[in-house]
Coordinates of C-alpha atoms and ligand atoms in Angstrom, one line a residue:
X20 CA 193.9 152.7 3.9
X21 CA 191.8 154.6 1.1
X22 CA 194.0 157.8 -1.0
X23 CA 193.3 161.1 -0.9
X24 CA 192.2 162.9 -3.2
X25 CA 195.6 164.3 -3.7
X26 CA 194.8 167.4 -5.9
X27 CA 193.0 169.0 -2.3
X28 CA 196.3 169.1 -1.0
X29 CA 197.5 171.6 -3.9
X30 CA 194.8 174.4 -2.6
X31 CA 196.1 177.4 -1.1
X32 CA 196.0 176.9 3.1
X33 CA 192.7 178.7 3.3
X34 CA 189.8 179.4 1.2
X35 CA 190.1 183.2 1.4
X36 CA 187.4 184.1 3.7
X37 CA 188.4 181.9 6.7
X38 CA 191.3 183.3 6.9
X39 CA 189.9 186.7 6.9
X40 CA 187.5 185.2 10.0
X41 CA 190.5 184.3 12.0
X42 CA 192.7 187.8 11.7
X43 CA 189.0 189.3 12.7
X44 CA 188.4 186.5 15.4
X45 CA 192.5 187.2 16.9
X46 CA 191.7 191.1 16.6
X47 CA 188.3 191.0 18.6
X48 CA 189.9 188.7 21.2
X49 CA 192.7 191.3 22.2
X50 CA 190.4 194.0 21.8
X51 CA 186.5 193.4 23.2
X52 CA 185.3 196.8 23.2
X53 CA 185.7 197.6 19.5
X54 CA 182.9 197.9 17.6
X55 CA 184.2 196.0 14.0
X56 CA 182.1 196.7 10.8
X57 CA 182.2 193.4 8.5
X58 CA 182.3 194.4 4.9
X59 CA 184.3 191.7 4.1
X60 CA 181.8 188.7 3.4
X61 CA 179.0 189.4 0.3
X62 CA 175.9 187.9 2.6
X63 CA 172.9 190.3 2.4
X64 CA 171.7 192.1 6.0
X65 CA 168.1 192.2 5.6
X66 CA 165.2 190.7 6.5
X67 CA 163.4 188.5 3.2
X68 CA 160.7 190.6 1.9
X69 CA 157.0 189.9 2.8
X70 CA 155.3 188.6 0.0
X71 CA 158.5 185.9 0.0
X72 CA 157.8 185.1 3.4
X73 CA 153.8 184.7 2.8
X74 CA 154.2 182.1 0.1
X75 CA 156.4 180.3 2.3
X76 CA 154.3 180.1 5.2
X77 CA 151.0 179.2 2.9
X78 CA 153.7 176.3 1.5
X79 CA 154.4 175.1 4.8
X80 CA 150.4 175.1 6.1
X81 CA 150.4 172.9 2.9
X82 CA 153.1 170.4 4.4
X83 CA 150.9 169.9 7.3
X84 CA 147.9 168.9 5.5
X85 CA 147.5 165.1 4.0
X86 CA 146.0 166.3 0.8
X87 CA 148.5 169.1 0.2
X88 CA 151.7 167.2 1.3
X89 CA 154.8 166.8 -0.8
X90 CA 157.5 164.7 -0.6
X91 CA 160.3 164.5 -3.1
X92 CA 159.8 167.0 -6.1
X93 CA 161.0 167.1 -9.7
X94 CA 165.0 167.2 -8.7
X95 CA 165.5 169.8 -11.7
X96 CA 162.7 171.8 -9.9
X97 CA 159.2 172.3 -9.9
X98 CA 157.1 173.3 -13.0
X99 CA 155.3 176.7 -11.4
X100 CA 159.4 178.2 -10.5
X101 CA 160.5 177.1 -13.7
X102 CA 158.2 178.7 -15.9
X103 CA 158.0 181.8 -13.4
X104 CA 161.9 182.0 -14.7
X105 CA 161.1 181.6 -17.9
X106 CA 158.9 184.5 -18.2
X107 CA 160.1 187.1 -16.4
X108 CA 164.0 186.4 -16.3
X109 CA 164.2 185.4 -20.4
X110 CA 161.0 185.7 -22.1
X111 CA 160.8 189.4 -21.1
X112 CA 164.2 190.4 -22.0
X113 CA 163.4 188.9 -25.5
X114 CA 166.0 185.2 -25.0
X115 CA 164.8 181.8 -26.3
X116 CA 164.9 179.9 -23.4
X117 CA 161.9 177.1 -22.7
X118 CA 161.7 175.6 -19.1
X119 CA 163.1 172.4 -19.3
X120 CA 166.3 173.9 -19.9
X121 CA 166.6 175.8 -16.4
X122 CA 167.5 173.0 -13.3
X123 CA 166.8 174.6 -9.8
X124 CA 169.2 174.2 -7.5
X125 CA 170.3 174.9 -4.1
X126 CA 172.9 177.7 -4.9
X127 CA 175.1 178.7 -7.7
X128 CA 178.4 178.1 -5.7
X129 CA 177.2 174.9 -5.8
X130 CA 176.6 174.8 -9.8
X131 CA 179.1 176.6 -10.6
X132 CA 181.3 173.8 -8.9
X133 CA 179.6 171.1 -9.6
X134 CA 179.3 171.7 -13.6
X135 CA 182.8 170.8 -14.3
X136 CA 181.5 167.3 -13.0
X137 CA 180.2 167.0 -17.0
X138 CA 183.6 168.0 -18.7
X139 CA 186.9 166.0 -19.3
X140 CA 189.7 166.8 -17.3
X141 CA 192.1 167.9 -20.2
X142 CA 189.7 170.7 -20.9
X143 CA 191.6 174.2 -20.9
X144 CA 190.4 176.4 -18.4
X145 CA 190.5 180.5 -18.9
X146 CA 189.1 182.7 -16.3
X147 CA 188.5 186.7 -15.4
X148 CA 192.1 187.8 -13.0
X149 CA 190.6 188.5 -9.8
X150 CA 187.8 186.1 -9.7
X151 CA 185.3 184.4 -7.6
X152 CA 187.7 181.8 -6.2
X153 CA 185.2 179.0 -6.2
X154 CA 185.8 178.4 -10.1
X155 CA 189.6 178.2 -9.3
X156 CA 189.2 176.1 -6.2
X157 CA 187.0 173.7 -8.3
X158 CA 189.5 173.3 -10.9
X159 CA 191.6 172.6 -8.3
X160 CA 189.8 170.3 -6.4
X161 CA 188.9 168.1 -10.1
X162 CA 192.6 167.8 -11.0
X163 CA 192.9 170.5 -14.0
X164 CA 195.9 172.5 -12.4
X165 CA 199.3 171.4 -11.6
X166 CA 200.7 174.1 -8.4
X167 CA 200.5 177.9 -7.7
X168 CA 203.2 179.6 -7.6
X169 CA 204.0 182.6 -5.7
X170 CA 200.8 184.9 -6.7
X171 CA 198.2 181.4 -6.3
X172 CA 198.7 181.5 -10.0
X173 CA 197.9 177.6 -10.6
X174 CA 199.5 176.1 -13.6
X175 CA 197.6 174.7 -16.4
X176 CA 194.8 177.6 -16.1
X177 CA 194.5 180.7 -18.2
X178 CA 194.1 183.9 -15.8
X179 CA 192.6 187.1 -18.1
X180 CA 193.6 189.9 -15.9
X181 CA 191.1 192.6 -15.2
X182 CA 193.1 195.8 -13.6
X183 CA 192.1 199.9 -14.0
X184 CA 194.3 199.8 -17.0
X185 CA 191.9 197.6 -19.3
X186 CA 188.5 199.4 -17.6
X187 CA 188.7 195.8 -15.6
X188 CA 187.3 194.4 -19.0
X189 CA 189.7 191.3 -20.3
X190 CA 191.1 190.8 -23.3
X191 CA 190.3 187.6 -25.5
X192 CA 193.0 184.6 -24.2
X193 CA 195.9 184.5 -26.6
X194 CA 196.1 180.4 -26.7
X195 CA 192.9 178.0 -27.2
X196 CA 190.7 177.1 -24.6
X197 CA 187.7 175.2 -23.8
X198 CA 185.8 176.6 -21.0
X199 CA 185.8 180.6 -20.0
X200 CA 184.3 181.6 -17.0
X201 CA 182.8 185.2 -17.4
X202 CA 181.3 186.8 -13.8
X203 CA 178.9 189.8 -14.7
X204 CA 178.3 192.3 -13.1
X205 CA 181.4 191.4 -11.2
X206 CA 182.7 189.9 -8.0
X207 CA 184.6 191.3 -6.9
X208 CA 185.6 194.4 -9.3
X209 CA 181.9 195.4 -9.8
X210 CA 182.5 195.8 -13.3
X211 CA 179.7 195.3 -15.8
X212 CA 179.4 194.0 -19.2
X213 CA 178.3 195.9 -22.4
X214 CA 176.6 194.0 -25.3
X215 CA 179.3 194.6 -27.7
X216 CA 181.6 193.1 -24.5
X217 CA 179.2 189.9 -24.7
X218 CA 179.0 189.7 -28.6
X219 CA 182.7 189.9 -28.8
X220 CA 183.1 186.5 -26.4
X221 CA 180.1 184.9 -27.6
X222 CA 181.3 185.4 -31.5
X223 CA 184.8 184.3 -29.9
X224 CA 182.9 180.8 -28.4
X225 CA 181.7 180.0 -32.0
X226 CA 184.5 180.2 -33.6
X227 CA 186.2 178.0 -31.3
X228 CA 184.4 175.7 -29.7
X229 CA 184.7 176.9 -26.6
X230 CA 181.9 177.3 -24.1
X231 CA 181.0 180.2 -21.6
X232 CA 180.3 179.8 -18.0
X233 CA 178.6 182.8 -17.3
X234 CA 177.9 183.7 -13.8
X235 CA 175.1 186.2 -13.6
X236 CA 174.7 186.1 -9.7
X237 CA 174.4 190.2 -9.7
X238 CA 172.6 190.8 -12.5
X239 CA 169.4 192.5 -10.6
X240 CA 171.9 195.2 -9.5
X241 CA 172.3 196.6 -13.4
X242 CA 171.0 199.7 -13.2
X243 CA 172.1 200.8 -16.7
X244 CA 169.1 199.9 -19.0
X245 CA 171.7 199.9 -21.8
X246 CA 173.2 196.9 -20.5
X247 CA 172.5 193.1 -20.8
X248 CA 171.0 190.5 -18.0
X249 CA 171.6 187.5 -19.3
X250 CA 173.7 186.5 -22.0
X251 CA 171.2 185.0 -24.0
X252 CA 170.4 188.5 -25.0
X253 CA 173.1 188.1 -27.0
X254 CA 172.7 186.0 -30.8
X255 CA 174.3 182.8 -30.8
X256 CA 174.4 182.6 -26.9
X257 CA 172.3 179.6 -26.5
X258 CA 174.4 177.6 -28.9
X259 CA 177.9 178.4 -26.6
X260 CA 176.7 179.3 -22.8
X261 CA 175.7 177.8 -19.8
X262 CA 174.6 180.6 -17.5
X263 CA 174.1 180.8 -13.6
X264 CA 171.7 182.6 -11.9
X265 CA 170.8 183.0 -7.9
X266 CA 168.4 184.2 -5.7
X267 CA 170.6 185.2 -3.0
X268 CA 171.3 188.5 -3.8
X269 CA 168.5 189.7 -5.3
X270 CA 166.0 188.4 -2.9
X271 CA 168.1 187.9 0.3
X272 CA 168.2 184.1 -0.2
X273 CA 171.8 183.8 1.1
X274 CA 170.6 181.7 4.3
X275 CA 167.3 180.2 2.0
X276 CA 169.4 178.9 -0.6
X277 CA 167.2 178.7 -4.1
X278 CA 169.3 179.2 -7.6
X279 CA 169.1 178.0 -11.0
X280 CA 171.4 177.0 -13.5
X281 CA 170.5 177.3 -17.9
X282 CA 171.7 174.8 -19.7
X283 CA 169.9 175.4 -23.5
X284 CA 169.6 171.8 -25.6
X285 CA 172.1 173.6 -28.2
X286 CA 174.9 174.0 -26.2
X287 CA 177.9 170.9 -27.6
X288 CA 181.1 169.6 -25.9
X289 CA 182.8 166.3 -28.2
X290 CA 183.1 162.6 -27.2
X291 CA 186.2 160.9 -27.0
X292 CA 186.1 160.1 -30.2
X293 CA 185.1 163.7 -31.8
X294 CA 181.3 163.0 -31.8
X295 CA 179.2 165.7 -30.8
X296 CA 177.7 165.5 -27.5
X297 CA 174.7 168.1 -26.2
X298 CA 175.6 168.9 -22.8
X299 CA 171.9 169.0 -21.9
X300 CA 170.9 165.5 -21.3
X301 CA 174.2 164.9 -19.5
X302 CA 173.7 167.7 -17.4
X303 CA 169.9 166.5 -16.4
X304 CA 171.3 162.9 -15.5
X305 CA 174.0 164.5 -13.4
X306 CA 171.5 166.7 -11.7
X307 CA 169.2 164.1 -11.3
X308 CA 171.4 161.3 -9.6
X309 CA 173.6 164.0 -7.1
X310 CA 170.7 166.2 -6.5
X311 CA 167.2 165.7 -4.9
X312 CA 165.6 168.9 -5.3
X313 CA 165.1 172.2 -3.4
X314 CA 162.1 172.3 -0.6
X315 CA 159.0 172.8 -1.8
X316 CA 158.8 175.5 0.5
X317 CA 162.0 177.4 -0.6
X318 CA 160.3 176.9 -4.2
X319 CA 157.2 178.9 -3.4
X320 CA 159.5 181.7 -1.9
X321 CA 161.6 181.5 -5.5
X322 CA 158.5 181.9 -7.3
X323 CA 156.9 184.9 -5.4
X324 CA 160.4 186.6 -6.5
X325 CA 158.0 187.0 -9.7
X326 CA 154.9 188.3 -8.0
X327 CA 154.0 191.9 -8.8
X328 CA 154.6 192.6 -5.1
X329 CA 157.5 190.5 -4.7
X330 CA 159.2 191.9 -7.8
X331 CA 158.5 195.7 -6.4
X332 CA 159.8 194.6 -2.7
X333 CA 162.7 193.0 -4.4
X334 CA 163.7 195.8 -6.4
X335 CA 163.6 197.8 -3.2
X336 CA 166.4 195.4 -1.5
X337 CA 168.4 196.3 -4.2
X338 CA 167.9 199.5 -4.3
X339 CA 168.7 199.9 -0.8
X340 CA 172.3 197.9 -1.0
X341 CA 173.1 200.4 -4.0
X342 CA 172.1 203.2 -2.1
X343 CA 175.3 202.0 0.7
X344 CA 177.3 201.5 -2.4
X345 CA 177.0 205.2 -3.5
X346 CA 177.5 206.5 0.5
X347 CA 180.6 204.0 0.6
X348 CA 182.0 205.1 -2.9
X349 CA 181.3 208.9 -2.2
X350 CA 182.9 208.5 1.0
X351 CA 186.5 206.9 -0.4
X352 CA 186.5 209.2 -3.1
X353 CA 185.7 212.3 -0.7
X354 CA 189.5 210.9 0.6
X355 CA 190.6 211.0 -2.4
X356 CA 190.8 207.0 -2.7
X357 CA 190.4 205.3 -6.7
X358 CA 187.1 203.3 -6.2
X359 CA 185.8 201.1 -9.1
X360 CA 182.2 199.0 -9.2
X361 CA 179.5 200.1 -7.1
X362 CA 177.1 201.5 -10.2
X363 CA 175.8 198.1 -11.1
X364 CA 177.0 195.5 -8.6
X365 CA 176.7 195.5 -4.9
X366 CA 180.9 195.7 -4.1
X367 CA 183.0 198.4 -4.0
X368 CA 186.6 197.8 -5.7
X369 CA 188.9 200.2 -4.4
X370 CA 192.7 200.8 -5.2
X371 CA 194.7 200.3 -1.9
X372 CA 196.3 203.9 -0.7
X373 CA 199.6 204.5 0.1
X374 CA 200.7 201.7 -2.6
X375 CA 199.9 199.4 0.6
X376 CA 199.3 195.3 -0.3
X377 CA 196.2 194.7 -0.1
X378 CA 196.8 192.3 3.2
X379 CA 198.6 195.0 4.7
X380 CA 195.8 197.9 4.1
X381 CA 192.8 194.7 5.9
X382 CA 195.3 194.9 8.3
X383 CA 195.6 198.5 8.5
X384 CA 191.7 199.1 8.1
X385 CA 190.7 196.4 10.9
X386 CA 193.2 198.0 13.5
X387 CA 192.8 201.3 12.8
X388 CA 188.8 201.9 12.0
X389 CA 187.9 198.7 13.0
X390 CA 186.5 198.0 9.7
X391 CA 186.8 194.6 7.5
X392 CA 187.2 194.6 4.0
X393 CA 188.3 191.7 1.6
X394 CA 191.9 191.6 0.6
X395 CA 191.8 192.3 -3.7
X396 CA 194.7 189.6 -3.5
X397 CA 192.4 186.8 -2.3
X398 CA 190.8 187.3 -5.2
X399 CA 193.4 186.4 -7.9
X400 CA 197.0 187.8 -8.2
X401 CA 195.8 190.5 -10.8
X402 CA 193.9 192.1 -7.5
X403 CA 196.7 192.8 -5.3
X404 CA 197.0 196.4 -4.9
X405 CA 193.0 196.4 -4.8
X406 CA 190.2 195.9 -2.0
X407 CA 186.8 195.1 -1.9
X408 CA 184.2 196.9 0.1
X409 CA 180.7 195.1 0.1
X410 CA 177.7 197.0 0.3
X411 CA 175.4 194.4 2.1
X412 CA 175.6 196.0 5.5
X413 CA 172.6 198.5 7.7
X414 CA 172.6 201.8 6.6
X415 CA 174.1 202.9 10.0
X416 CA 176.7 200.6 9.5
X417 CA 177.9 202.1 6.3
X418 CA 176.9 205.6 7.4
X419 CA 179.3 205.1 10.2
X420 CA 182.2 203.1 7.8
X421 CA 182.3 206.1 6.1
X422 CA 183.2 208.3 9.0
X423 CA 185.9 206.2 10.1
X424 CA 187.4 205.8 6.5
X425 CA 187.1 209.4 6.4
X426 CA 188.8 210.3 9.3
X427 CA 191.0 207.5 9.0
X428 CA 192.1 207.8 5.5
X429 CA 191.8 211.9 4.6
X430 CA 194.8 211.4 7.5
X431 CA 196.9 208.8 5.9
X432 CA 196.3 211.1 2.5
X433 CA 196.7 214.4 3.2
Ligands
PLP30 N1 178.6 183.5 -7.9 C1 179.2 184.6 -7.5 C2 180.0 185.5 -8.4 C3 179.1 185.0 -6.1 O1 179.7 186.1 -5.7 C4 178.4 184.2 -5.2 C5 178.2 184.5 -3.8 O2 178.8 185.4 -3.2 C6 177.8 183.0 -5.7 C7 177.9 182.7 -7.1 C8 177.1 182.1 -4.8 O3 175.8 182.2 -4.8 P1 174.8 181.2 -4.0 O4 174.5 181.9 -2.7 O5 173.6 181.0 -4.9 O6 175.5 179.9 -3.8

């Protein structure tokens, strides 16, 4: 009989959001005639935009043709996508980054997992206090954490708590480490960072080896032109980060899957025996013996992201999901409710009223207003207290959210 992989059994029961879908699932059972509002999960509502959908329907009339056929692609992704990236995502906002050093994937949940493949497993880990939990699971999952205690606070990984009292911006950790997850703009506190912020971590990495993972999933929703994209903007970034990007928030590619992942020839980890290593190469054979490539098709969608058209129709999905994240914020604070995020990210991160857990106030929410939220707890023990409201939802969805928190809420308050 083959072992486990022993270090899945230290994982909390559930990954966060399946619990979340069985307390809604229970709730709907007993009561089938209430209409429940999901802004709980981050997946986008709306339709793809046109001039995405057009280049994938040219791409598949080209699958149907002999002379215009393709089977397997470049598994770090096709030359036209890669460049498109390079242009408009880095080459506009002024960073040195050339096109072999971006691999396409199928999702950064995936990358952002499957890059600890390439690093040892005595590596120190340090990452922001709530968090996406897919960068703690993963840890998890590749034996770099002994238990969690109480919180879910696993040993053996640094947590850098973001709360209101530090503006949700963490300090530098106070021991050495080797890898630092960074998530900006934020899931789930929606908080953004400033270029000093950036320059503070990127000096930090090369001073001490360490290297950033720097999870940029959000950035289309900075509206702030002050404010970085990609940490490349930053001098000295492409010597100490590795930075994720997505298409399935910007473009509504949550259910199309299409992401990319920078990995720049400077970045260094060490040998076992202190040499230096580029992660590059590394990264590329990984990549290109687990990984077969994204459909052609799905590429042609990625690269009319950079159209003219598909930039402006982009832009406009974003626009729209910030637009419900002002009517949502408005709304809580109209209740008098402390509400973070929401300016430059697509979630809402609100301080739980009443000094209610934030288990208790999803509760609370889903019976009373019928509305789902995500528990700030799920997220990390430095987000109990806190909950998450995502803005990915119809307008009249979030039009009428707002009237039940409203009437709901100024109650509890008042
Ligand atoms: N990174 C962060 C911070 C996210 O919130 C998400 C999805 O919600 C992802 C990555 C996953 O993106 P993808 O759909 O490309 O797997």
């Amino acid at each position: 009989m083959p072992q486990i992989n022993d270090n899945y059994l230290k994982l909390k029961a559930g990954y966060l959001f399946p619990e979340i879908g069985r307390r809604v699932t229970a709730f709907c059972q007993e009561n089938p005639t209430a209409k429940v509002i999901r802004l709980g999960i981050g997946d986008v509502t709306e339709p793809l935009p046109p001039a995405i959908i057009d280049a994938m329907h040219k791409a598949v009339d080209e699958m149907a043709r002999r002379e215009t056929f393709r089977g397997y692609g470049p598994e770090q992704g096709y030359d036209f996508l890669r460049n498109a990236i390079v242009e408009h995502d880095f080459k506009a906002r002024g960073c040195d980054i050339a096109a072999d050093e971006v691999f396409v994937s199928d999702g950064s949940k995936c990358d952002t997992g499957n890059i600890l493949d390439i690093f040892g497993l005595k590596n120190t880990v340090a990452m922001q206090d709530p968090v996406y939990p897919v960068y703690v699971d993963t840890n998890v999952m590749a034996g770099r954490t002994g238990a969690a205690d109480a919180q879910g606070r696993y040993e053996g990984l640094t947590y850098l708590p973001c709360t209101a009292e530090n503006d949700f911006t963490p300090s530098l950790p106070t021991k050495p480490v080797d890898l630092i997850y960074l998530c900006y703009p934020n899931n789930p506190t929606g908080a953004v960072a400033t270029r000093e912020t950036l320059t503070k971590w990127v000096d930090y990495a090369k001073q001490t080896g360490a290297v950033i993972l720097f999870d940029a999933a959000y950035e289309a929703f900075i509206t702030d032109p002050s404010l970085p994209h990609s940490i490349y903007e930053i001098p000295g970034a492409r010597d100490v980060a590795i930075e994720f990007r997505s298409f399935s928030k910007n473009a509504g590619f949550t259910g199309t899957r299409c992401a990319f992942t920078v990995v720049p020839k400077t970045v260094m980890a060490k040998t076992a025996d202190g040499a230096q290593q580029a992660i590059h190469p590394i990264w590329n054979r990984r990549h290109t013996t687990k990984f077969n490539g994204v459909s052609y098709i799905v590429q042609r969608g990625a690269e009319a992201v950079y159209s003219p058209a598909g930039k402006q129709q982009c832009a406009d999905l974003v626009k729209f999901y910030l637009e419900n994240a002002q009517i949502l914020q408005h709304g809580l604070e109209s209740v008098g409710i402390s509400v973070y995020g929401g300016v430059n990210a697509p979630y809402i991160w609100l301080k739980t009223p009443d000094n209610k857990t934030s288990w208790d106030f999803f509760d609370y929410l889903l019976k009373n207003a019928h509305l789902v939220g995500t528990p700030g707890s799920g997220f990390g023990a430095s987000g109990e207290g806190y909950f998450r409201l995502s803005a990915f939802n119809s307008r009249a969805n979030v039009e009428e959210a707002v009237v039940r928190i409203k009437t709901l809420l100024g109650r509890l308050i008042a």
